[in-house]
PDB file of C-alpha atoms in Angstrom:
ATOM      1  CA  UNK A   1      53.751 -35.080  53.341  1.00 90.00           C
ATOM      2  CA  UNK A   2      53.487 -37.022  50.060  1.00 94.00           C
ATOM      3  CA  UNK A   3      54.011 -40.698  48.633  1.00 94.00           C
ATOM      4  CA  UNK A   4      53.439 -42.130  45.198  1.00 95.00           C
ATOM      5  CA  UNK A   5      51.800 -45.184  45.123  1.00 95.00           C
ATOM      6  CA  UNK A   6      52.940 -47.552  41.944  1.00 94.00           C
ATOM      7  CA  UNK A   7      50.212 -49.283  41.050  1.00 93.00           C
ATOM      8  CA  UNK A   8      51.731 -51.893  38.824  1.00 93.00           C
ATOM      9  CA  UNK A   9      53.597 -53.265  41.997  1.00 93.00           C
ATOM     10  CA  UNK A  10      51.204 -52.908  44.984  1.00 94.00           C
ATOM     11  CA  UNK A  11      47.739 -53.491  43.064  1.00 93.00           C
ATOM     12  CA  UNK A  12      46.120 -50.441  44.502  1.00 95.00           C
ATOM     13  CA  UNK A  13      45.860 -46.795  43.974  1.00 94.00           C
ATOM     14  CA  UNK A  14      45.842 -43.596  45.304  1.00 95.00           C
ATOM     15  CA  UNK A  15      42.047 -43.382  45.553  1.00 95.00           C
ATOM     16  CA  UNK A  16      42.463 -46.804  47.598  1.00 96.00           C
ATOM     17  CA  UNK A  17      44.299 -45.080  50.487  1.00 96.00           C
ATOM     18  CA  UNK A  18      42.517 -42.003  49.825  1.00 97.00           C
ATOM     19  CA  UNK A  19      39.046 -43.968  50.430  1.00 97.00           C
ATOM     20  CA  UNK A  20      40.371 -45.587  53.647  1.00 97.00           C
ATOM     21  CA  UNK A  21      41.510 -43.217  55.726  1.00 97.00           C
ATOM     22  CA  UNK A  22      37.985 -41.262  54.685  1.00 97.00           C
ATOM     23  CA  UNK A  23      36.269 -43.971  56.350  1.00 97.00           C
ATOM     24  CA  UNK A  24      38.156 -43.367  59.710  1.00 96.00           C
ATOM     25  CA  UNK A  25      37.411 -39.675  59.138  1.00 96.00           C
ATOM     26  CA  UNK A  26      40.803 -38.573  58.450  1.00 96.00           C
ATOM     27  CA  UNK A  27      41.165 -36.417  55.040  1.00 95.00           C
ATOM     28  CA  UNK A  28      43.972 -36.748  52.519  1.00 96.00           C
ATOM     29  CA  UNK A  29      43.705 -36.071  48.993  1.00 95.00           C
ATOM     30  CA  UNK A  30      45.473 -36.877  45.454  1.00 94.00           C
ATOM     31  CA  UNK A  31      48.589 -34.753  44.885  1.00 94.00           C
ATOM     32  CA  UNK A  32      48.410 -31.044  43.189  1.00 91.00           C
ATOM     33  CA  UNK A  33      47.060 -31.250  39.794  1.00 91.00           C
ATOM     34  CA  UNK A  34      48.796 -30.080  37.312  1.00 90.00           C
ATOM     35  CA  UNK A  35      47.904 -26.892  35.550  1.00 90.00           C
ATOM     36  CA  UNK A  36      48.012 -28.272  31.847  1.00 88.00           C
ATOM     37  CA  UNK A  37      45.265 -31.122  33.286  1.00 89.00           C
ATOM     38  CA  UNK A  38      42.908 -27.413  33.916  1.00 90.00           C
ATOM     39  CA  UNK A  39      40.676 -26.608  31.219  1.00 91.00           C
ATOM     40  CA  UNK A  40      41.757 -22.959  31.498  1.00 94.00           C
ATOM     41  CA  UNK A  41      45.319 -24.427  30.450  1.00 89.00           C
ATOM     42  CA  UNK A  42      44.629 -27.543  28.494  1.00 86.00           C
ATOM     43  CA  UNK A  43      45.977 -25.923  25.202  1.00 88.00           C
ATOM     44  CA  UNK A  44      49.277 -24.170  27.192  1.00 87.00           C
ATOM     45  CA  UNK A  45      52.150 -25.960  26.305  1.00 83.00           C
ATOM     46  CA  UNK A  46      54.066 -27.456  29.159  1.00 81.00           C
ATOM     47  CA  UNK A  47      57.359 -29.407  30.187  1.00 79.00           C
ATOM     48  CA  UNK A  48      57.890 -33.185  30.001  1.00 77.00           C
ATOM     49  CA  UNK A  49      60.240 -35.712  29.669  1.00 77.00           C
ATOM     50  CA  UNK A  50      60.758 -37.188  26.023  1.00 81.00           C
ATOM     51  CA  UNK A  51      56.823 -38.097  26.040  1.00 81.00           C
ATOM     52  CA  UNK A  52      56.482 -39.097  29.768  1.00 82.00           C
ATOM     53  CA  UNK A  53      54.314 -36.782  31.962  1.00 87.00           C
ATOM     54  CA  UNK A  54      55.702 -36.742  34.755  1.00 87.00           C
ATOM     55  CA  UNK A  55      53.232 -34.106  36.758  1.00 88.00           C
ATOM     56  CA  UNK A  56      50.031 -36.157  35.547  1.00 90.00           C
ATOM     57  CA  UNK A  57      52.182 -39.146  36.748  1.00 92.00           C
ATOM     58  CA  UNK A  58      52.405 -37.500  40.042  1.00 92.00           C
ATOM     59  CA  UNK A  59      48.833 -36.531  40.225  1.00 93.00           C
ATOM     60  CA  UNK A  60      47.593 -39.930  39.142  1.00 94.00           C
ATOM     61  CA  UNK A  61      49.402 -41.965  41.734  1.00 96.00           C
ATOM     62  CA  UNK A  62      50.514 -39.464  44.377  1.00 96.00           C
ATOM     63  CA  UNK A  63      49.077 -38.986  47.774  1.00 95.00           C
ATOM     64  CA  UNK A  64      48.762 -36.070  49.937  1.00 96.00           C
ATOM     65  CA  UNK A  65      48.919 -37.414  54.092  1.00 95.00           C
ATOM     66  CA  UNK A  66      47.744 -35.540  56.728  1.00 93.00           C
ATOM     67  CA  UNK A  67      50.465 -33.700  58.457  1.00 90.00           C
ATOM     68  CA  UNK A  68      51.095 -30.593  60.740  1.00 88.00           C
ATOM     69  CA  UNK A  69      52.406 -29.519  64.212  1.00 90.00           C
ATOM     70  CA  UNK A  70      48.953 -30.752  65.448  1.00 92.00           C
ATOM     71  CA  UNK A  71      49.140 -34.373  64.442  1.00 92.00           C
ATOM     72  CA  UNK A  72      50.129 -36.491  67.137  1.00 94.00           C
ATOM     73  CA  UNK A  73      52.370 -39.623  67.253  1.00 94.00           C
ATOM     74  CA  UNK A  74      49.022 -42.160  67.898  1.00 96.00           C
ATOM     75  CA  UNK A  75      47.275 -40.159  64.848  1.00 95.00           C
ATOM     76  CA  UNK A  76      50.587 -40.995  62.525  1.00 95.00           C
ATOM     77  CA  UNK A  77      50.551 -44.839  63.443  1.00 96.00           C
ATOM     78  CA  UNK A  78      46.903 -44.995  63.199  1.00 97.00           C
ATOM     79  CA  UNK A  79      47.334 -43.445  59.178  1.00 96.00           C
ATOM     80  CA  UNK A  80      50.535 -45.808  58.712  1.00 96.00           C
ATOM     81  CA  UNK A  81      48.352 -48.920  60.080  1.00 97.00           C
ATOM     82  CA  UNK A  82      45.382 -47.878  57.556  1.00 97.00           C
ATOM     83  CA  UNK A  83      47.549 -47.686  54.541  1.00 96.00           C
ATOM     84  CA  UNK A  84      49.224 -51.161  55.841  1.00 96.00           C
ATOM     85  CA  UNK A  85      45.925 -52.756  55.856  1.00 96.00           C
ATOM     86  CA  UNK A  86      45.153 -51.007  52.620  1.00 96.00           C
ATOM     87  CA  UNK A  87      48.452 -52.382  50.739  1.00 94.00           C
ATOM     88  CA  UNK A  88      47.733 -56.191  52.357  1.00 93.00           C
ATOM     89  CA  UNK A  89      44.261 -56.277  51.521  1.00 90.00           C
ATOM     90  CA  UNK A  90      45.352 -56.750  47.575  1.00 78.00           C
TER      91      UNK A  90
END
């Protein structure tokens, strides 16, 4: 379970949410990063759009959520109420 965070309209970032729900104990983390962002692969070339990059877009603003058969209804509202207070707090 992802979401992108645009931080031209909501004045936080990734890291924001990230850092909140860490200090309820609950672990998310920023999106896959792109393999041209590795060192091993910095000098691979790799697709993009005109000269937008969209996958370190992604990575920069994305958000990975905790999510799985195991999480239960109380633990999603708790996350949604975190991010809530997150996105008011700017």
């Amino acid at each position: 379970t992802t979401l992108i965070i645009n931080p031209d309209e909501t004045k936080i970032n990734n890291i924001d949410i990230i850092n909140a729900l860490e200090e309820k104990n609950i672990e998310s983390r920023p999106v896959w990063k792109p393999m041209h962002l590795q060192p091993y692969y910095a000098r691979c070339a790799y697709v993009q759009k005109d000269i937008f990059d969209v996958s370190k877009y992604l990575f920069n603003n994305g958000l990975c959520l905790p999510s799985g058969t195991q999480l239960k209804e109380k633990d999603q509202y708790q996350i949604a109420e975190i991010i809530k207070e997150v996105l008011q707090s700017k």
